[in-house]
Backbone as numpy.savetxt, mean C-alpha at the origin, in Angstrom:
# Nx Ny Nz CAx CAy CAz Cx Cy Cz
7.32 16.23 -22.02 8.65 16.66 -21.67 9.08 16.00 -20.36
10.19 15.34 -20.36 10.71 14.71 -19.15 11.63 15.69 -18.43
11.25 16.06 -17.21 12.07 16.98 -16.42 13.25 16.25 -15.78
13.08 14.96 -15.55 14.12 14.15 -14.94 14.40 12.97 -15.85
15.66 12.74 -16.15 16.06 11.64 -17.03 16.61 10.51 -16.18
16.10 9.33 -16.41 16.54 8.15 -15.67 17.79 7.55 -16.30
18.56 6.89 -15.45 19.72 6.14 -15.94 19.33 4.75 -16.40
18.07 4.36 -16.17 17.61 3.04 -16.59 17.25 3.05 -18.07
17.50 1.96 -18.77 17.02 1.85 -20.15 15.50 1.95 -20.19
14.96 2.41 -21.30 13.52 2.65 -21.41 12.67 1.43 -21.05
13.05 0.25 -21.50 12.26 -0.96 -21.21 12.24 -1.24 -19.71
13.39 -1.10 -19.06 13.46 -1.31 -17.61 12.67 -0.24 -16.87
12.77 0.99 -17.35 12.06 2.09 -16.71 10.54 1.87 -16.77
10.08 1.31 -17.86 8.64 1.04 -17.98 8.19 0.03 -16.93
8.94 -1.04 -16.76 8.62 -2.07 -15.77 8.65 -1.47 -14.36
9.70 -0.75 -14.06 9.87 -0.17 -12.73 8.82 0.91 -12.48
8.56 1.74 -13.47 7.53 2.78 -13.32 6.16 2.19 -13.06
5.83 1.12 -13.74 4.55 0.45 -13.53 4.47 -0.12 -12.12
5.55 -0.72 -11.66 5.58 -1.29 -10.31 5.43 -0.20 -9.25
6.15 0.90 -9.43 6.07 1.99 -8.46 4.70 2.64 -8.46
4.12 2.85 -9.63 2.79 3.46 -9.70 1.75 2.55 -9.04
1.83 1.27 -9.29 0.90 0.33 -8.67 1.06 0.32 -7.15
2.30 0.35 -6.69 2.55 0.38 -5.25 1.98 1.66 -4.64
2.18 2.78 -5.32 1.66 4.05 -4.82 0.14 4.01 -4.68
-0.54 3.54 -5.69 -2.00 3.46 -5.67 -2.47 2.58 -4.51
-1.87 1.42 -4.35 -2.28 0.52 -3.28 -2.01 1.12 -1.91
-0.90 1.82 -1.75 -0.59 2.42 -0.45 -1.51 3.58 -0.11
-1.81 4.41 -1.10 -2.74 5.52 -0.85 -4.10 4.97 -0.47
-4.57 3.96 -1.20 -5.88 3.40 -0.89 -5.87 2.66 0.45
-4.78 1.98 0.76 -4.68 1.31 2.06 -4.78 2.33 3.19
-4.11 3.47 3.06 -4.18 4.48 4.11 -5.61 5.01 4.25
-6.29 5.21 3.14 -7.67 5.71 3.18 -8.62 4.66 3.77
-8.46 3.42 3.35 -9.33 2.36 3.86 -9.13 2.16 5.36
-7.87 2.13 5.79 -7.59 1.93 7.21 -8.12 3.09 8.04
-8.02 4.31 7.52 -8.53 5.47 8.24 -10.05 5.43 8.30
-10.71 5.03 7.24 -12.17 4.92 7.24 -12.63 3.91 8.29
-11.97 2.77 8.34 -12.31 1.77 9.34 -12.01 2.31 10.74
-10.89 2.98 10.89 -10.46 3.59 12.16 -11.54 4.51 12.73
-12.16 5.30 11.88 -13.19 6.25 12.33 -14.49 5.56 12.71
-14.72 4.37 12.19 -16.03 3.74 12.34 -16.03 2.43 13.13
-14.89 2.01 13.65 -14.83 0.75 14.39 -15.54 0.90 15.74
-16.27 -0.13 16.12 -16.94 -0.19 17.41 -16.81 -1.61 17.96
-16.97 -1.74 19.25 -16.94 -3.07 19.86 -16.01 -3.13 21.05
-15.97 -4.28 21.70 -15.19 -4.41 22.93 -13.68 -4.23 22.73
-13.20 -4.46 21.53 -11.76 -4.28 21.27 -11.50 -2.97 20.53
-12.43 -2.03 20.66 -12.32 -0.75 19.95 -10.94 -0.14 20.07
-10.48 0.08 21.28 -9.23 0.83 21.48 -8.03 0.16 20.81
-7.86 -1.13 21.02 -6.69 -1.80 20.44 -6.76 -1.81 18.91
-7.93 -2.07 18.35 -8.07 -2.09 16.89 -7.90 -0.67 16.33
-8.49 0.30 17.02 -8.40 1.71 16.62 -6.92 2.14 16.51
-6.15 1.81 17.53 -4.73 2.18 17.54 -3.94 1.40 16.49
-4.27 0.14 16.33 -3.58 -0.69 15.34 -3.83 -0.16 13.92
-5.02 0.32 13.67 -5.35 0.90 12.36 -4.50 2.14 12.09
-4.26 2.94 13.11 -3.40 4.11 12.92 -1.98 3.70 12.54
-1.51 2.58 13.08 -0.18 2.09 12.71 -0.12 1.76 11.21
-1.17 1.16 10.70 -1.23 0.84 9.27 -1.25 2.13 8.45
-2.04 3.09 8.87 -2.12 4.38 8.16 -0.74 5.03 8.12
-0.05 5.05 9.23 1.29 5.66 9.29 2.24 4.96 8.33
2.25 3.64 8.34 3.12 2.88 7.44 2.78 3.18 5.98
1.50 3.14 5.64 1.09 3.36 4.25 1.44 4.77 3.79
1.21 5.76 4.63 1.51 7.15 4.24 3.01 7.37 4.09
3.78 6.86 5.02 5.23 7.01 4.95 5.77 6.38 3.67
5.35 5.16 3.41 5.88 4.46 2.25 5.31 4.98 0.93
4.10 5.52 0.95 3.59 6.09 -0.30 4.46 7.26 -0.73
4.95 8.04 0.22 5.83 9.14 -0.11 7.18 8.63 -0.63
7.70 7.61 0.01 8.98 7.04 -0.43 8.86 6.48 -1.85
7.77 5.76 -2.11 7.53 5.17 -3.44 7.38 6.26 -4.48
6.59 7.29 -4.18 6.38 8.38 -5.13 7.69 9.13 -5.41
8.49 9.34 -4.39 9.77 10.03 -4.60 10.76 9.17 -5.37
10.70 7.86 -5.21 11.55 6.96 -6.01 11.15 7.07 -7.47
9.85 7.07 -7.74 9.38 7.22 -9.11 9.87 8.55 -9.69
9.71 9.62 -8.95 10.16 10.94 -9.42 11.66 10.95 -9.69
12.42 10.32 -8.81 13.88 10.28 -8.99 14.28 9.57 -10.28
13.41 8.65 -10.73 13.68 7.91 -11.96 13.07 8.58 -13.19
12.38 9.70 -12.99 11.78 10.40 -14.11 10.37 9.95 -14.44
9.74 9.22 -13.52 8.37 8.76 -13.70 7.48 9.63 -12.83
6.47 10.25 -13.40 5.60 11.11 -12.60 4.61 10.25 -11.82
4.62 10.33 -10.50 3.68 9.56 -9.70 2.28 10.16 -9.78
1.28 9.31 -9.72 -0.11 9.76 -9.80 -0.91 9.18 -8.64
-1.13 10.01 -7.63 -1.90 9.60 -6.47 -3.25 10.28 -6.39
-3.73 10.76 -7.54 -5.03 11.43 -7.56 -6.15 10.44 -7.24
-7.22 10.98 -6.66 -8.34 10.15 -6.21 -8.89 9.26 -7.32
-9.08 9.81 -8.51 -9.63 9.02 -9.61 -8.70 7.88 -10.01
-7.41 8.14 -9.98 -6.43 7.11 -10.32 -6.44 6.00 -9.27
-6.46 6.39 -8.01 -6.47 5.42 -6.93 -7.75 4.59 -6.99
-8.88 5.26 -7.13 -10.16 4.55 -7.17 -10.25 3.58 -8.34
-9.61 3.92 -9.45 -9.71 3.10 -10.64 -8.76 1.93 -10.72
-7.75 1.88 -9.84 -6.78 0.81 -10.01 -6.29 0.14 -8.73
-6.87 0.43 -7.61 -6.46 -0.21 -6.37 -7.02 -1.63 -6.28
-6.37 -2.45 -5.50 -6.80 -3.84 -5.30 -7.64 -4.01 -4.06
-7.79 -2.98 -3.27 -8.37 -3.14 -1.94 -9.86 -3.39 -1.95
-10.58 -2.73 -2.78 -12.03 -2.92 -2.78 -12.72 -1.94 -1.86
-13.99 -2.15 -1.66 -14.82 -1.21 -0.91 -14.81 -1.52 0.59
-14.72 -0.48 1.38 -14.83 -0.60 2.83 -16.31 -0.45 3.18
-16.82 -1.27 4.11 -18.24 -1.16 4.47 -18.59 0.25 4.96
-19.81 0.64 4.72 -20.32 1.94 5.16 -20.84 1.84 6.58
-20.74 2.91 7.33 -21.30 2.98 8.68 -20.40 2.34 9.72
-20.99 2.09 10.90 -20.24 1.48 11.99 -19.78 0.08 11.61
-18.58 -0.25 12.03 -17.99 -1.55 11.69 -17.59 -2.25 12.99
-18.20 -3.39 13.25 -17.87 -4.18 14.44 -16.37 -4.51 14.43
-15.76 -4.52 15.58 -14.31 -4.72 15.67 -13.84 -5.98 14.95
-14.57 -7.08 15.06 -14.15 -8.31 14.38 -14.24 -8.16 12.86
-15.25 -7.45 12.38 -15.37 -7.20 10.94 -14.28 -6.24 10.48
-13.97 -5.25 11.30 -12.90 -4.29 10.97 -11.57 -5.01 10.79
-11.31 -5.93 11.69 -10.08 -6.72 11.58 -10.07 -7.51 10.28
-11.19 -8.12 9.95 -11.26 -8.92 8.71 -11.09 -8.04 7.47
-11.65 -6.85 7.48 -11.48 -5.92 6.36 -9.99 -5.64 6.14
-9.26 -5.43 7.23 -7.83 -5.16 7.10 -7.04 -6.39 6.71
-7.43 -7.56 7.20 -6.75 -8.80 6.79 -6.85 -8.96 5.28
-8.03 -8.76 4.73 -8.24 -8.90 3.29 -7.47 -7.81 2.53
-7.60 -6.57 2.97 -6.92 -5.46 2.28 -5.41 -5.65 2.28
-4.85 -5.96 3.43 -3.40 -6.17 3.51 -2.96 -7.37 2.69
-3.76 -8.42 2.68 -3.43 -9.60 1.88 -3.35 -9.27 0.40
-4.31 -8.50 -0.08 -4.31 -8.11 -1.50 -3.11 -7.23 -1.83
-2.83 -6.28 -0.96 -1.70 -5.37 -1.21 -0.38 -6.15 -1.17
-0.22 -7.01 -0.19 1.02 -7.81 -0.09 1.20 -8.69 -1.32
0.13 -9.31 -1.76 0.21 -10.17 -2.96 0.72 -9.35 -4.15
0.18 -8.19 -4.36 0.61 -7.35 -5.48 2.03 -6.82 -5.27
2.41 -6.53 -4.04 3.78 -6.07 -3.77 4.78 -7.17 -4.10
4.43 -8.40 -3.78 5.35 -9.52 -4.09 5.52 -9.68 -5.60
4.47 -9.44 -6.36 4.58 -9.46 -7.82 5.52 -8.35 -8.29
5.43 -7.20 -7.67 6.29 -6.07 -8.02 7.75 -6.33 -7.64
7.94 -7.01 -6.52 9.30 -7.39 -6.11 9.93 -8.27 -7.18
9.19 -9.26 -7.64 9.70 -10.16 -8.68 9.96 -9.40 -9.97
9.06 -8.49 -10.34 9.19 -7.77 -11.61 10.38 -6.81 -11.62
10.76 -6.29 -10.46 11.84 -5.29 -10.42 13.21 -5.87 -10.09
13.28 -7.18 -9.91 14.55 -7.80 -9.52 15.69 -7.46 -10.49
15.48 -7.67 -11.76 16.54 -7.43 -12.73 16.62 -5.96 -13.19
15.50 -5.32 -13.50 15.59 -3.96 -14.03 16.07 -2.92 -13.02
15.77 -3.10 -11.72 16.19 -2.08 -10.76 16.20 -2.64 -9.34
17.33 -3.20 -8.91 17.43 -3.75 -7.57 17.21 -2.70 -6.46
17.44 -1.44 -6.75 17.20 -0.39 -5.75 15.71 -0.30 -5.45
14.91 -0.26 -6.50 13.45 -0.25 -6.31 13.00 -1.55 -5.67
13.56 -2.65 -6.10 13.18 -3.94 -5.50 13.45 -3.93 -4.00
14.59 -3.40 -3.59 14.94 -3.33 -2.17 13.92 -2.50 -1.40
13.53 -1.38 -1.97 12.52 -0.52 -1.36 11.21 -1.30 -1.17
10.80 -2.03 -2.21 9.56 -2.81 -2.15 9.66 -3.97 -1.16
10.83 -4.56 -1.04 11.03 -5.66 -0.08 10.84 -5.15 1.34
11.46 -4.02 1.67 11.32 -3.46 3.01 9.88 -3.10 3.33
9.22 -2.49 2.39 7.83 -2.10 2.54 6.95 -3.32 2.75
7.15 -4.34 1.95 6.34 -5.55 2.04 6.53 -6.25 3.38
7.74 -6.22 3.90 7.99 -6.79 5.22 7.16 -6.10 6.28
7.05 -4.79 6.21 6.23 -4.05 7.19 4.74 -4.36 7.01
4.30 -4.45 5.76 2.89 -4.77 5.51 2.55 -6.18 5.99
3.48 -7.11 5.80 3.24 -8.48 6.27 3.18 -8.53 7.80
3.95 -7.69 8.46 3.88 -7.63 9.92 2.49 -7.14 10.36
1.98 -6.11 9.70 0.63 -5.64 10.01 -0.40 -6.74 9.74
-0.24 -7.44 8.63 -1.18 -8.52 8.28 -1.17 -9.61 9.36
0.00 -9.96 9.82 0.12 -10.97 10.88 -0.61 -10.51 12.14
-0.40 -9.26 12.51 -1.00 -8.74 13.74 -2.53 -8.70 13.65
-3.05 -8.34 12.48 -4.50 -8.33 12.32 -5.06 -9.75 12.28
-4.34 -10.67 11.63 -4.81 -12.07 11.60 -4.86 -12.64 13.01
-3.90 -12.27 13.85 -3.86 -12.77 15.22 -5.03 -12.23 16.05
-5.57 -11.09 15.67 -6.72 -10.51 16.38 -7.96 -11.41 16.32
-8.14 -12.12 15.22 -9.33 -12.96 15.05 -9.02 -14.45 15.09
-7.84 -14.80 15.55 -7.45 -16.21 15.59 -8.19 -16.98 16.65
C-alpha cells in the first residue's frame, strides 16, 4: 500500500527511488565510517583530523535526512536499516583499533571518493526523470567533494 503517491511516472519514480536509496545508504555508512575513525584516530595531527571527521559526519547525517525525506515525499520508503546499509554501501571496511592520523586521512579519501563517484552517477541518472532530486544530489556532491579535497590536502 502506498501512503504517498508521487507525481512522477512509475518508470521515472523507479530511477529516482533507486538513486535516492543508494544515496541514503552511502551517506549513512559514510557517517558511521567517519565516526568510527574519529573515535580511533591517533597521531600528531589528532586534533585537526578529529575535528575534520566530525564535519564529515555532520554533512552526511544532515544530507541523509534530506535524501530520505525526498524519497518519502515521492512515495518511496527510505531504508536506512543496518543490514541494508551493510549490504549495499560502497565504502568498505574501516580498520579496527587505533588508526594513525595519516591512515585515517587515507581511509576518508577513499571513502569520500567512492561516495562521490556514485553520487555523480546518480546525478546523471536523475537529470531527466526528476531535476529536483538531481539538484539535491548536486548540492550534496559539492559538499562531499569539498571534504574530499580537504582530506586529500592533509596527505599532500
